[in-house]
PDB file of C-alpha atoms in Angstrom:
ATOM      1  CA  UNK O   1     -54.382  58.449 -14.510  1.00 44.00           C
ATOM      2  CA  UNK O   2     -54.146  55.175 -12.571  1.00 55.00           C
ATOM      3  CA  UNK O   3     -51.070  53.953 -11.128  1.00 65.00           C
ATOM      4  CA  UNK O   4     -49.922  50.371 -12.565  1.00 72.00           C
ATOM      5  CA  UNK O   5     -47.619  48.430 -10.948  1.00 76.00           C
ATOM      6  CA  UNK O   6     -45.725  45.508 -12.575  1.00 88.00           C
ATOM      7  CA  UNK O   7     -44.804  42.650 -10.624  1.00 89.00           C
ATOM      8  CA  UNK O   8     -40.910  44.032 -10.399  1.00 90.00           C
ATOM      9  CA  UNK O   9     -42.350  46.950  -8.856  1.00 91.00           C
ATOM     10  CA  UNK O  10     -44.388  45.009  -6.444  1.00 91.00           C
ATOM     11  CA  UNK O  11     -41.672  42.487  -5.586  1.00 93.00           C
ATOM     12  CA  UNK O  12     -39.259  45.440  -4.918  1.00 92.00           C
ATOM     13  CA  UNK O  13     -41.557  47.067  -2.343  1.00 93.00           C
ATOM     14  CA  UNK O  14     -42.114  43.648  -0.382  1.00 94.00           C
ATOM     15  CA  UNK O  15     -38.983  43.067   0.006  1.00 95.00           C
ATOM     16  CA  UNK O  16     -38.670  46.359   1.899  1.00 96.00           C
ATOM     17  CA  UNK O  17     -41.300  44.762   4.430  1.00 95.00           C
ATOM     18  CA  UNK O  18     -39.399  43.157   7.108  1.00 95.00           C
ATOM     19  CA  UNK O  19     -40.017  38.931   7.498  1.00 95.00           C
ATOM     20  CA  UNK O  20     -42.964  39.325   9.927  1.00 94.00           C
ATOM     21  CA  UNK O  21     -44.911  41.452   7.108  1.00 95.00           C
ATOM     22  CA  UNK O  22     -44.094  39.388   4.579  1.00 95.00           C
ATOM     23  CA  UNK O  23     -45.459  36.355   5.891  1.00 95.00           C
ATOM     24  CA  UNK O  24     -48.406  38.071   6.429  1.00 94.00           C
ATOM     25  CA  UNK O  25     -48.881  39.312   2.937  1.00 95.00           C
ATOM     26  CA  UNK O  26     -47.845  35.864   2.129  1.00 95.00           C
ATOM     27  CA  UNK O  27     -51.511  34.567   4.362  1.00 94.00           C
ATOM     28  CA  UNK O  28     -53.823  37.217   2.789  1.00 94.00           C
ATOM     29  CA  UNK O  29     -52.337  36.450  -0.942  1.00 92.00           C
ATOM     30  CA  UNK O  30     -52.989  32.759   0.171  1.00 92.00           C
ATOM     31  CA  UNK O  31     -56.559  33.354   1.590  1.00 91.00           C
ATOM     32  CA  UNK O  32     -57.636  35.927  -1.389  1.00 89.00           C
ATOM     33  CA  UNK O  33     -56.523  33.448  -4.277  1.00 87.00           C
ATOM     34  CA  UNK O  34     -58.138  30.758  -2.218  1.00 85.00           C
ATOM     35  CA  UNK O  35     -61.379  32.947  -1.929  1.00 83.00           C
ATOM     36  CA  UNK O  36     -61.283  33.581  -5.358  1.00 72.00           C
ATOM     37  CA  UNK O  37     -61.409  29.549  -6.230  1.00 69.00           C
ATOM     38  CA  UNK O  38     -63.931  28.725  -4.422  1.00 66.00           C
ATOM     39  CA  UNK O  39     -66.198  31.448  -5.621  1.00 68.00           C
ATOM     40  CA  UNK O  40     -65.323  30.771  -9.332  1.00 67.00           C
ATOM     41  CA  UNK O  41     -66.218  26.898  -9.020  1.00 71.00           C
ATOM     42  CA  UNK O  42     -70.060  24.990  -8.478  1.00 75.00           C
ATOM     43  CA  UNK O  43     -70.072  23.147  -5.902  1.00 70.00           C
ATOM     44  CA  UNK O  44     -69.609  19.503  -6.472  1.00 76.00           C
ATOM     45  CA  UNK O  45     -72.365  17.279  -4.839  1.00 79.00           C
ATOM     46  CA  UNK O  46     -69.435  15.176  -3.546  1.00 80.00           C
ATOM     47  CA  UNK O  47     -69.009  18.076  -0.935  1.00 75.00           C
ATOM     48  CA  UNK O  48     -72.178  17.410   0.845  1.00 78.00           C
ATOM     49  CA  UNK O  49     -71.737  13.884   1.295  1.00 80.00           C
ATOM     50  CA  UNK O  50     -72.578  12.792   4.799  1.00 80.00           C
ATOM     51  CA  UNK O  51     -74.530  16.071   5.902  1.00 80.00           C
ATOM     52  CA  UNK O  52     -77.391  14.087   7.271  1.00 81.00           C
ATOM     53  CA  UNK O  53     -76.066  11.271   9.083  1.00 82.00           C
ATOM     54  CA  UNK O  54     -76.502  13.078  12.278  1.00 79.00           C
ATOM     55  CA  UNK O  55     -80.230  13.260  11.221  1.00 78.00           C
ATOM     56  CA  UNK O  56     -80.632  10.102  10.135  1.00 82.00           C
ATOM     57  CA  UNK O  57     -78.518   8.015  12.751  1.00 84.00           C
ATOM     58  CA  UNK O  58     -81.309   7.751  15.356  1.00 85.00           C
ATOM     59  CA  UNK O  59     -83.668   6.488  12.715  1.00 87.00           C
ATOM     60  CA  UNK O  60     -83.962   2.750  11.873  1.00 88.00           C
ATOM     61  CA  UNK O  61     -83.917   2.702   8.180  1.00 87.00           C
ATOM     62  CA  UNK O  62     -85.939  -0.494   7.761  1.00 91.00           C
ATOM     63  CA  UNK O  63     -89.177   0.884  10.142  1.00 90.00           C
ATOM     64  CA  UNK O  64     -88.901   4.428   7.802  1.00 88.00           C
ATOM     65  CA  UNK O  65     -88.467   2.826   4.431  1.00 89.00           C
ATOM     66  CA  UNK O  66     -92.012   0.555   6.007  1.00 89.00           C
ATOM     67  CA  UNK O  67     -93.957   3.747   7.173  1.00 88.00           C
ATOM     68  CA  UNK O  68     -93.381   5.307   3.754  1.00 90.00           C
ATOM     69  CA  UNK O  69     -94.681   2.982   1.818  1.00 90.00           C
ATOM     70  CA  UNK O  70     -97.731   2.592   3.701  1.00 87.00           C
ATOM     71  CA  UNK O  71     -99.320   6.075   2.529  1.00 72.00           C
TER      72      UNK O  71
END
């Protein structure tokens, strides 16, 4: 049979960690839940915004948009 700890029981055992652990359960909690957002969500198309301007800064736009429209 499993083990199930309630949140009582879990708060009682951290606070037997001294400061130093507790901060660092207090990163991983922060990194896991953080994890766990991004995985749950779609990416929003906002996010990519600017990904090619290193690409595309080089490049005169006018001569491009020209070439293209001559094939």
């Amino acid at each position: 049979m499993p083990t199930v700890l309630n949140i009582h029981d879990i708060l009682s055992t951290i606070k037997k960690l001294d400061k130093e652990e507790q901060l660092t359960l207090l990163e991983r909690l922060v990194v896991l839940i953080r994890k766990e957002e991004t995985q749950n969500k779609p990416p929003k198309l906002s996010s990519i915004s600017g990904i090619g301007s290193k690409v595309w800064r080089a490049t005169n736009i006018d001569k491009y948009i020209e070439q293209e429209r001559q094939w």
